[in-house]
């Protein structure tokens, strides 16, 4: 019976006396709970007060102290260990003390195993309240465990930085200025390094300057979106790093502009030609698809057309309506294709020749930005495997966590939880970066 219960509870403590152990079902705070009784006793080697080693003669047993230790749930019921701890009296110094055990910390009544369980649950997208109910502890205890664990895994600055970094931002708590916070991770291992409350230039510069100069100089590349302050921060803090613009954001900028043009054209026909308006509205996706993904030979019946159509012929029908839309379409897809294939020469040539084309002002603005950032876009094509993808994935988890908790009010709490979620049980190191050309 003794070993059976101890092994069931996963208690590896030799000093617990289980000869009179009982398991009872008692209602605790209105919930049916399991109470396991046991006794903790041993012969101490010395007195913790005066340190006398003559324990056999000077230390005597002196009554007991009852304690109730919270254990993780058993069979769906809250479980408690009613541990009777031995008290001792030292005859040398006259002080008394209580027996100690590794299953629970001193002055604490929540077992170490429960605390580990809570830390483990906190890397999931669960609310603190739910975890506290599942562990039969208060939300404050859960909060404290999160704080302690996050503090232990938080990397102190000035240490080291990986050679390849990703920068991004996410929607943070209300109290943060502009409500956006900054997050950065290792582009290779996808490990989140830290979260900074403010994403403004001065705040980030101040943050990164805390790292040693030699550490900052070892950073080889930084992947960013086209948020201008990042460029200044990187130039100031990582002078030797190459800036890579995330490919997804480049294609997204083109697609957004193309879609905007489609809406403008569509709205011209809102009252003039309703069937055409409906066609623009219904087949919006076909215009954003890469042209080689459209079918040219497969004809079938489409709802808004009386004759049989292929997806390519629908796209051509819509593009023939407006010259600007057509030009935007050609340029957006040619540029996306050049990015996808990694042809920088083609990309540059397209931007050079864009003056002659009847593009919309919005598309011209995008191309101007591309021209300005052309050296960085070249890096994008040079390192095709370094993207902001991992951070976008983490940002999605952050969003889900925030949603489940109905929002966070305190930035420190939010950051602790994100660190726990992304760093506590992270996957092993991912593939090494390789550039298109030998670098
Ligand atoms: Zn003593």
Coordinates of C-alpha atoms and ligand atoms in Angstrom, one line a residue:
X1 CA 0.0 0.0 0.0
X2 CA 2.8 2.4 0.9
X3 CA 4.8 2.2 -2.3
X4 CA 1.6 2.0 -4.3
X5 CA 0.3 5.4 -3.1
X6 CA 3.7 7.1 -3.2
X7 CA 4.4 5.9 -6.7
X8 CA 0.9 7.0 -7.8
X9 CA 1.5 10.5 -6.5
X10 CA 5.1 10.4 -7.9
X11 CA 6.6 11.2 -4.6
X12 CA 10.2 10.1 -4.4
X13 CA 10.7 10.9 -0.7
X14 CA 12.0 8.2 1.7
X15 CA 11.1 10.0 4.9
X16 CA 7.3 9.9 4.4
X17 CA 5.8 7.2 6.6
X18 CA 2.8 5.7 5.0
X19 CA 2.0 2.9 7.4
X20 CA -1.3 4.6 8.4
X21 CA -2.1 6.3 5.1
X22 CA -5.8 6.7 4.3
X23 CA -7.5 8.1 1.2
X24 CA -10.7 10.0 2.0
X25 CA -13.3 11.8 -0.1
X26 CA -14.1 15.0 1.7
X27 CA -16.0 18.1 0.5
X28 CA -13.5 21.0 0.4
X29 CA -14.9 24.4 -0.4
X30 CA -18.0 22.7 -1.7
X31 CA -16.1 20.4 -4.1
X32 CA -15.6 16.7 -3.6
X33 CA -11.8 16.3 -3.0
X34 CA -9.3 13.5 -2.2
X35 CA -7.4 13.8 1.0
X36 CA -4.4 11.5 1.5
X37 CA -2.9 11.4 5.0
X38 CA 0.8 10.7 5.6
X39 CA 3.4 11.4 8.2
X40 CA 6.8 13.0 7.6
X41 CA 9.5 12.0 10.0
X42 CA 13.3 11.3 10.1
X43 CA 16.3 11.6 12.3
X44 CA 18.0 15.0 11.6
X45 CA 21.7 15.1 11.1
X46 CA 22.2 18.5 12.7
X47 CA 20.4 21.4 14.2
X48 CA 19.6 24.2 11.6
X49 CA 19.9 26.9 14.3
X50 CA 23.1 26.2 16.1
X51 CA 24.5 23.6 13.7
X52 CA 25.4 21.1 16.4
X53 CA 26.2 17.7 14.8
X54 CA 25.6 15.8 18.0
X55 CA 22.0 15.2 16.8
X56 CA 21.6 11.7 18.4
X57 CA 21.8 13.1 21.9
X58 CA 20.8 16.7 21.7
X59 CA 17.8 16.7 19.3
X60 CA 14.6 15.1 20.5
X61 CA 11.2 14.7 18.9
X62 CA 8.8 17.4 20.1
X63 CA 5.2 17.1 18.8
X64 CA 4.0 17.5 15.2
X65 CA 2.6 20.1 12.9
X66 CA -0.3 19.4 10.5
X67 CA -0.1 20.8 7.0
X68 CA -2.3 20.5 3.9
X69 CA -0.4 20.4 0.6
X70 CA -2.1 21.0 -2.7
X71 CA -1.3 18.2 -5.2
X72 CA -2.2 18.1 -8.9
X73 CA -5.7 16.7 -9.6
X74 CA -6.2 12.9 -9.4
X75 CA -8.9 11.2 -11.4
X76 CA -10.5 14.6 -12.0
X77 CA -10.7 15.4 -8.3
X78 CA -8.8 18.1 -6.4
X79 CA -6.2 16.2 -4.3
X80 CA -4.5 17.2 -1.0
X81 CA -1.8 15.6 1.0
X82 CA -2.5 15.9 4.7
X83 CA 1.0 15.7 5.9
X84 CA 1.8 15.6 9.6
X85 CA 5.3 17.0 9.9
X86 CA 7.5 16.0 12.8
X87 CA 8.7 18.8 15.1
X88 CA 12.1 18.7 16.8
X89 CA 13.7 20.4 19.8
X90 CA 17.4 21.0 20.1
X91 CA 18.5 20.7 23.7
X92 CA 21.8 22.6 23.0
X93 CA 20.3 25.9 21.9
X94 CA 16.7 25.4 23.0
X95 CA 15.3 26.1 19.5
X96 CA 12.7 23.9 17.8
X97 CA 12.3 23.2 14.1
X98 CA 10.0 21.3 11.7
X99 CA 10.9 18.4 9.3
X100 CA 11.4 19.5 5.7
X101 CA 10.7 17.7 2.4
X102 CA 11.5 18.4 -1.3
X103 CA 7.9 17.8 -2.3
X104 CA 7.0 21.3 -1.0
X105 CA 9.0 24.4 -0.4
X106 CA 9.5 25.8 3.1
X107 CA 6.6 28.0 4.2
X108 CA 4.6 26.9 1.2
X109 CA 1.6 24.6 0.9
X110 CA 1.5 24.2 -2.9
X111 CA 3.5 21.2 -4.0
X112 CA 6.5 21.7 -6.3
X113 CA 4.8 19.3 -8.8
X114 CA 1.7 21.5 -8.9
X115 CA 3.8 24.6 -9.6
X116 CA 5.6 22.7 -12.4
X117 CA 2.2 21.7 -13.8
X118 CA 1.0 25.3 -13.8
X119 CA 4.2 26.4 -15.6
X120 CA 3.6 23.7 -18.2
X121 CA 0.0 24.8 -18.8
X122 CA 1.0 28.4 -19.2
X123 CA 2.7 27.7 -22.5
X124 CA -0.7 26.8 -23.9
X125 CA -3.3 29.3 -25.0
X126 CA -5.3 29.0 -21.8
X127 CA -6.5 31.7 -19.4
X128 CA -4.9 32.1 -16.0
X129 CA -8.3 31.7 -14.4
X130 CA -8.9 28.4 -16.1
X131 CA -5.4 27.1 -15.0
X132 CA -6.0 28.2 -11.4
X133 CA -9.3 26.3 -11.3
X134 CA -7.7 23.2 -12.8
X135 CA -4.9 23.3 -10.2
X136 CA -7.1 24.2 -7.2
X137 CA -5.0 27.3 -6.5
X138 CA -5.7 31.0 -6.7
X139 CA -5.1 33.1 -9.8
X140 CA -2.5 35.0 -7.8
X141 CA -0.5 31.8 -7.4
X142 CA -0.7 31.2 -11.2
X143 CA 0.4 34.8 -11.8
X144 CA 3.4 34.3 -9.4
X145 CA 4.4 31.0 -11.1
X146 CA 4.3 32.7 -14.5
X147 CA 6.4 35.6 -13.2
X148 CA 9.0 33.3 -11.6
X149 CA 9.3 31.1 -14.7
X150 CA 9.4 34.0 -17.2
X151 CA 12.0 35.7 -15.1
X152 CA 14.2 32.5 -15.2
X153 CA 14.0 32.1 -18.9
X154 CA 14.3 35.8 -19.9
X155 CA 17.6 36.5 -21.5
X156 CA 19.6 39.3 -20.0
X157 CA 20.8 41.8 -22.5
X158 CA 24.5 42.3 -23.3
X159 CA 24.8 38.5 -23.5
X160 CA 24.8 37.3 -27.1
X161 CA 22.7 37.8 -30.2
X162 CA 22.1 35.4 -33.1
X163 CA 23.7 36.1 -36.4
X164 CA 20.3 36.4 -38.2
X165 CA 17.5 38.4 -36.7
X166 CA 13.8 39.1 -37.5
X167 CA 12.0 42.3 -36.5
X168 CA 8.3 42.7 -36.3
X169 CA 5.6 44.3 -34.2
X170 CA 2.2 43.2 -32.8
X171 CA -0.8 44.8 -31.4
X172 CA -0.2 45.1 -27.7
X173 CA -2.0 46.4 -24.7
X174 CA -3.9 49.7 -24.6
X175 CA -1.5 51.5 -22.2
X176 CA 1.4 51.2 -24.7
X177 CA 1.9 54.3 -26.9
X178 CA 0.4 53.6 -30.3
X179 CA -0.6 50.2 -28.9
X180 CA 2.1 48.4 -30.9
X181 CA 4.9 46.5 -29.3
X182 CA 8.1 45.2 -30.8
X183 CA 9.2 41.6 -31.0
X184 CA 12.4 40.1 -32.4
X185 CA 13.5 36.5 -32.9
X186 CA 16.3 34.4 -34.3
X187 CA 15.6 33.9 -38.0
X188 CA 17.2 30.4 -38.0
X189 CA 16.0 28.7 -34.8
X190 CA 12.8 30.8 -34.6
X191 CA 13.4 31.4 -31.0
X192 CA 11.9 34.6 -29.6
X193 CA 14.6 36.7 -28.0
X194 CA 12.7 39.5 -26.4
X195 CA 9.7 41.8 -26.5
X196 CA 10.1 45.6 -26.2
X197 CA 7.1 47.7 -25.1
X198 CA 7.6 50.6 -27.5
X199 CA 8.5 50.2 -31.1
X200 CA 9.5 53.8 -31.7
X201 CA 13.0 54.6 -33.0
X202 CA 14.5 56.1 -29.8
X203 CA 13.1 53.3 -27.6
X204 CA 14.5 50.6 -29.8
X205 CA 17.9 52.3 -30.2
X206 CA 18.1 52.7 -26.5
X207 CA 17.2 49.0 -26.0
X208 CA 19.7 47.6 -28.5
X209 CA 22.6 49.9 -27.3
X210 CA 22.5 47.9 -24.0
X211 CA 24.1 45.0 -25.9
X212 CA 27.9 45.1 -26.2
X213 CA 29.4 46.6 -29.3
X214 CA 31.2 43.4 -30.2
X215 CA 27.9 41.5 -29.8
X216 CA 26.0 43.9 -32.1
X217 CA 28.7 43.8 -34.7
X218 CA 28.4 40.0 -35.1
X219 CA 24.8 40.3 -36.4
X220 CA 24.9 39.5 -40.1
X221 CA 21.3 40.1 -41.3
X222 CA 18.1 41.6 -40.0
X223 CA 14.8 40.8 -41.7
X224 CA 12.2 43.6 -41.5
X225 CA 9.0 44.8 -43.0
X226 CA 9.0 48.3 -44.6
X227 CA 8.5 50.2 -41.3
X228 CA 11.0 53.1 -41.8
X229 CA 12.3 53.5 -38.2
X230 CA 13.7 50.0 -38.3
X231 CA 16.2 51.1 -40.9
X232 CA 17.5 53.9 -38.7
X233 CA 17.7 51.6 -35.7
X234 CA 19.6 48.9 -37.7
X235 CA 22.0 51.5 -39.1
X236 CA 22.7 52.9 -35.6
X237 CA 22.9 49.6 -33.7
X238 CA 24.0 47.0 -36.2
X239 CA 26.3 48.8 -38.6
X240 CA 27.6 45.5 -40.1
X241 CA 24.2 43.9 -40.6
X242 CA 22.5 43.6 -44.0
X243 CA 18.8 44.6 -44.1
X244 CA 16.5 42.1 -45.7
X245 CA 13.0 43.2 -46.5
X246 CA 10.5 40.4 -46.0
X247 CA 9.3 39.0 -49.4
X248 CA 5.7 38.6 -48.2
X249 CA 5.4 42.3 -47.4
X250 CA 6.6 43.2 -50.9
X251 CA 4.1 41.0 -52.6
X252 CA 1.4 42.2 -50.2
X253 CA 2.1 45.8 -51.0
X254 CA 1.6 45.1 -54.7
X255 CA -1.5 43.1 -54.2
X256 CA -3.1 45.7 -51.9
X257 CA -2.5 48.4 -54.5
X258 CA -3.9 46.2 -57.3
X259 CA -7.0 45.5 -55.3
X260 CA -7.5 49.1 -54.5
X261 CA -7.4 50.0 -58.2
X262 CA -10.0 47.2 -58.9
X263 CA -12.3 48.8 -56.3
X264 CA -11.9 52.2 -57.8
X265 CA -12.8 50.9 -61.3
X266 CA -15.7 48.9 -59.8
X267 CA -17.2 51.9 -58.1
X268 CA -17.3 53.8 -61.4
X269 CA -19.9 51.3 -62.6
X270 CA -21.9 51.1 -59.4
X271 CA -24.9 53.0 -60.8
X272 CA -24.0 53.0 -64.5
X273 CA -23.6 49.3 -65.3
X274 CA -24.7 47.1 -62.4
X275 CA -23.9 43.7 -64.1
X276 CA -20.3 44.8 -64.7
X277 CA -20.1 46.1 -61.1
X278 CA -21.2 42.7 -59.9
X279 CA -18.6 40.9 -62.0
X280 CA -15.8 43.1 -60.5
X281 CA -17.1 42.3 -57.1
X282 CA -17.5 38.6 -57.5
X283 CA -14.3 37.7 -59.3
X284 CA -11.9 39.9 -57.3
X285 CA -9.7 36.9 -56.4
X286 CA -9.0 36.0 -60.0
X287 CA -7.2 39.3 -60.5
X288 CA -4.9 38.7 -57.5
X289 CA -4.0 35.2 -58.5
X290 CA -0.7 34.7 -60.4
X291 CA -1.7 34.6 -64.1
X292 CA -0.1 31.2 -64.6
X293 CA -2.5 29.8 -62.0
X294 CA -5.6 30.7 -64.1
X295 CA -7.0 28.1 -66.4
X296 CA -7.0 28.7 -70.2
X297 CA -8.4 25.5 -71.6
X298 CA -11.0 24.5 -69.1
X299 CA -14.3 26.2 -70.1
X300 CA -17.4 26.1 -68.0
X301 CA -20.5 28.0 -67.0
X302 CA -20.0 30.9 -64.7
X303 CA -22.9 32.6 -62.9
X304 CA -22.6 36.2 -64.1
X305 CA -21.7 35.3 -67.7
X306 CA -24.1 34.0 -70.3
X307 CA -21.4 32.3 -72.4
X308 CA -18.9 29.7 -71.2
X309 CA -15.7 31.0 -69.7
X310 CA -12.3 30.0 -68.4
X311 CA -10.9 31.8 -65.3
X312 CA -8.3 33.4 -67.6
X313 CA -10.9 34.8 -70.0
X314 CA -12.8 36.3 -67.0
X315 CA -9.7 38.0 -65.8
X316 CA -9.0 39.3 -69.4
X317 CA -12.7 40.5 -69.7
X318 CA -12.3 42.6 -66.5
X319 CA -8.9 43.9 -67.4
X320 CA -10.0 45.1 -70.8
X321 CA -12.5 47.5 -69.1
X322 CA -9.8 49.8 -67.7
X323 CA -6.4 50.7 -69.0
X324 CA -4.9 51.7 -65.6
X325 CA -6.1 48.4 -64.1
X326 CA -4.6 46.5 -66.9
X327 CA -1.2 48.2 -66.5
X328 CA -1.3 47.8 -62.8
X329 CA -2.1 44.1 -63.2
X330 CA 0.8 43.5 -65.6
X331 CA 3.3 45.3 -63.4
X332 CA 2.2 43.8 -60.1
X333 CA 2.3 40.3 -61.4
X334 CA 5.6 40.7 -63.3
X335 CA 7.2 42.1 -60.2
X336 CA 5.8 39.4 -57.9
X337 CA 7.0 36.8 -60.4
X338 CA 10.5 38.4 -60.5
X339 CA 10.6 38.3 -56.7
X340 CA 9.4 34.7 -56.6
X341 CA 12.0 33.6 -59.1
X342 CA 14.8 35.7 -57.6
X343 CA 15.5 37.7 -60.8
X344 CA 16.8 41.0 -59.5
X345 CA 17.8 42.3 -63.0
X346 CA 14.3 41.7 -64.3
X347 CA 12.9 43.4 -61.1
X348 CA 15.1 46.5 -61.6
X349 CA 14.3 46.7 -65.3
X350 CA 10.5 46.6 -64.6
X351 CA 10.8 49.5 -62.2
X352 CA 13.0 51.5 -64.7
X353 CA 10.4 51.1 -67.5
X354 CA 7.4 51.8 -65.3
X355 CA 7.4 55.6 -66.2
X356 CA 5.9 54.9 -69.6
X357 CA 3.1 52.7 -68.4
X358 CA -0.3 54.3 -67.4
X359 CA -0.1 53.2 -63.7
X360 CA -2.3 54.5 -60.9
X361 CA -0.7 57.0 -58.5
X362 CA -0.9 54.4 -55.7
X363 CA 1.1 51.8 -57.7
X364 CA 3.6 54.5 -58.6
X365 CA 4.1 55.2 -54.9
X366 CA 4.7 51.5 -54.2
X367 CA 7.3 51.4 -57.0
X368 CA 9.0 54.5 -55.7
X369 CA 9.3 52.7 -52.3
X370 CA 10.7 49.7 -54.0
X371 CA 13.2 51.8 -55.9
X372 CA 14.3 53.4 -52.6
X373 CA 14.7 50.1 -50.9
X374 CA 16.2 48.3 -54.0
X375 CA 19.5 47.4 -52.2
X376 CA 17.6 45.7 -49.4
X377 CA 15.3 43.9 -51.9
X378 CA 18.5 42.6 -53.5
X379 CA 19.4 41.0 -50.1
X380 CA 15.9 39.6 -50.0
X381 CA 16.6 37.6 -53.1
X382 CA 20.1 36.8 -52.0
X383 CA 18.8 35.0 -48.8
X384 CA 15.5 33.4 -49.9
X385 CA 15.2 31.4 -46.7
X386 CA 15.3 34.3 -44.3
X387 CA 11.8 35.6 -44.0
X388 CA 9.6 37.0 -41.3
X389 CA 7.3 33.9 -41.6
X390 CA 8.2 32.5 -38.1
X391 CA 7.4 35.8 -36.4
X392 CA 4.1 36.2 -38.3
X393 CA 3.2 32.7 -37.0
X394 CA 4.2 33.7 -33.5
X395 CA 2.2 36.9 -33.8
X396 CA -0.8 34.8 -34.8
X397 CA -0.5 32.8 -31.5
X398 CA -0.1 36.0 -29.6
X399 CA -3.4 37.2 -31.1
X400 CA -5.1 34.0 -30.2
X401 CA -3.8 34.2 -26.6
X402 CA -5.0 37.7 -26.2
X403 CA -8.4 36.8 -27.6
X404 CA -8.8 33.8 -25.3
X405 CA -8.0 35.9 -22.3
X406 CA -10.4 38.7 -23.5
X407 CA -7.4 41.1 -23.7
X408 CA -4.6 42.0 -21.4
X409 CA -4.3 45.2 -19.4
X410 CA -0.8 44.9 -18.0
X411 CA 2.1 44.8 -20.5
X412 CA 4.4 43.0 -18.1
X413 CA 1.9 40.2 -17.6
X414 CA 1.3 39.9 -21.4
X415 CA 5.1 39.8 -22.1
X416 CA 5.7 37.1 -19.5
X417 CA 3.0 35.0 -21.0
X418 CA 4.3 35.4 -24.6
X419 CA 7.8 34.5 -23.5
X420 CA 6.5 31.4 -21.7
X421 CA 4.4 30.4 -24.7
X422 CA 7.2 30.8 -27.2
X423 CA 10.3 29.8 -25.3
X424 CA 9.5 27.3 -22.5
X425 CA 9.2 24.2 -24.7
X426 CA 10.5 25.3 -28.1
X427 CA 11.4 23.0 -30.9
X428 CA 15.0 22.1 -31.7
X429 CA 17.2 24.3 -33.9
X430 CA 15.8 24.6 -37.4
X431 CA 17.7 24.5 -40.7
X432 CA 20.8 26.8 -41.2
X433 CA 20.4 29.8 -43.6
X434 CA 21.7 29.4 -47.1
X435 CA 21.9 32.2 -49.6
X436 CA 21.1 31.8 -53.2
X437 CA 24.7 32.6 -54.3
X438 CA 27.6 31.4 -52.1
X439 CA 28.1 34.1 -49.5
Ligands
LIG1 ZN1 20.5 23.8 18.2

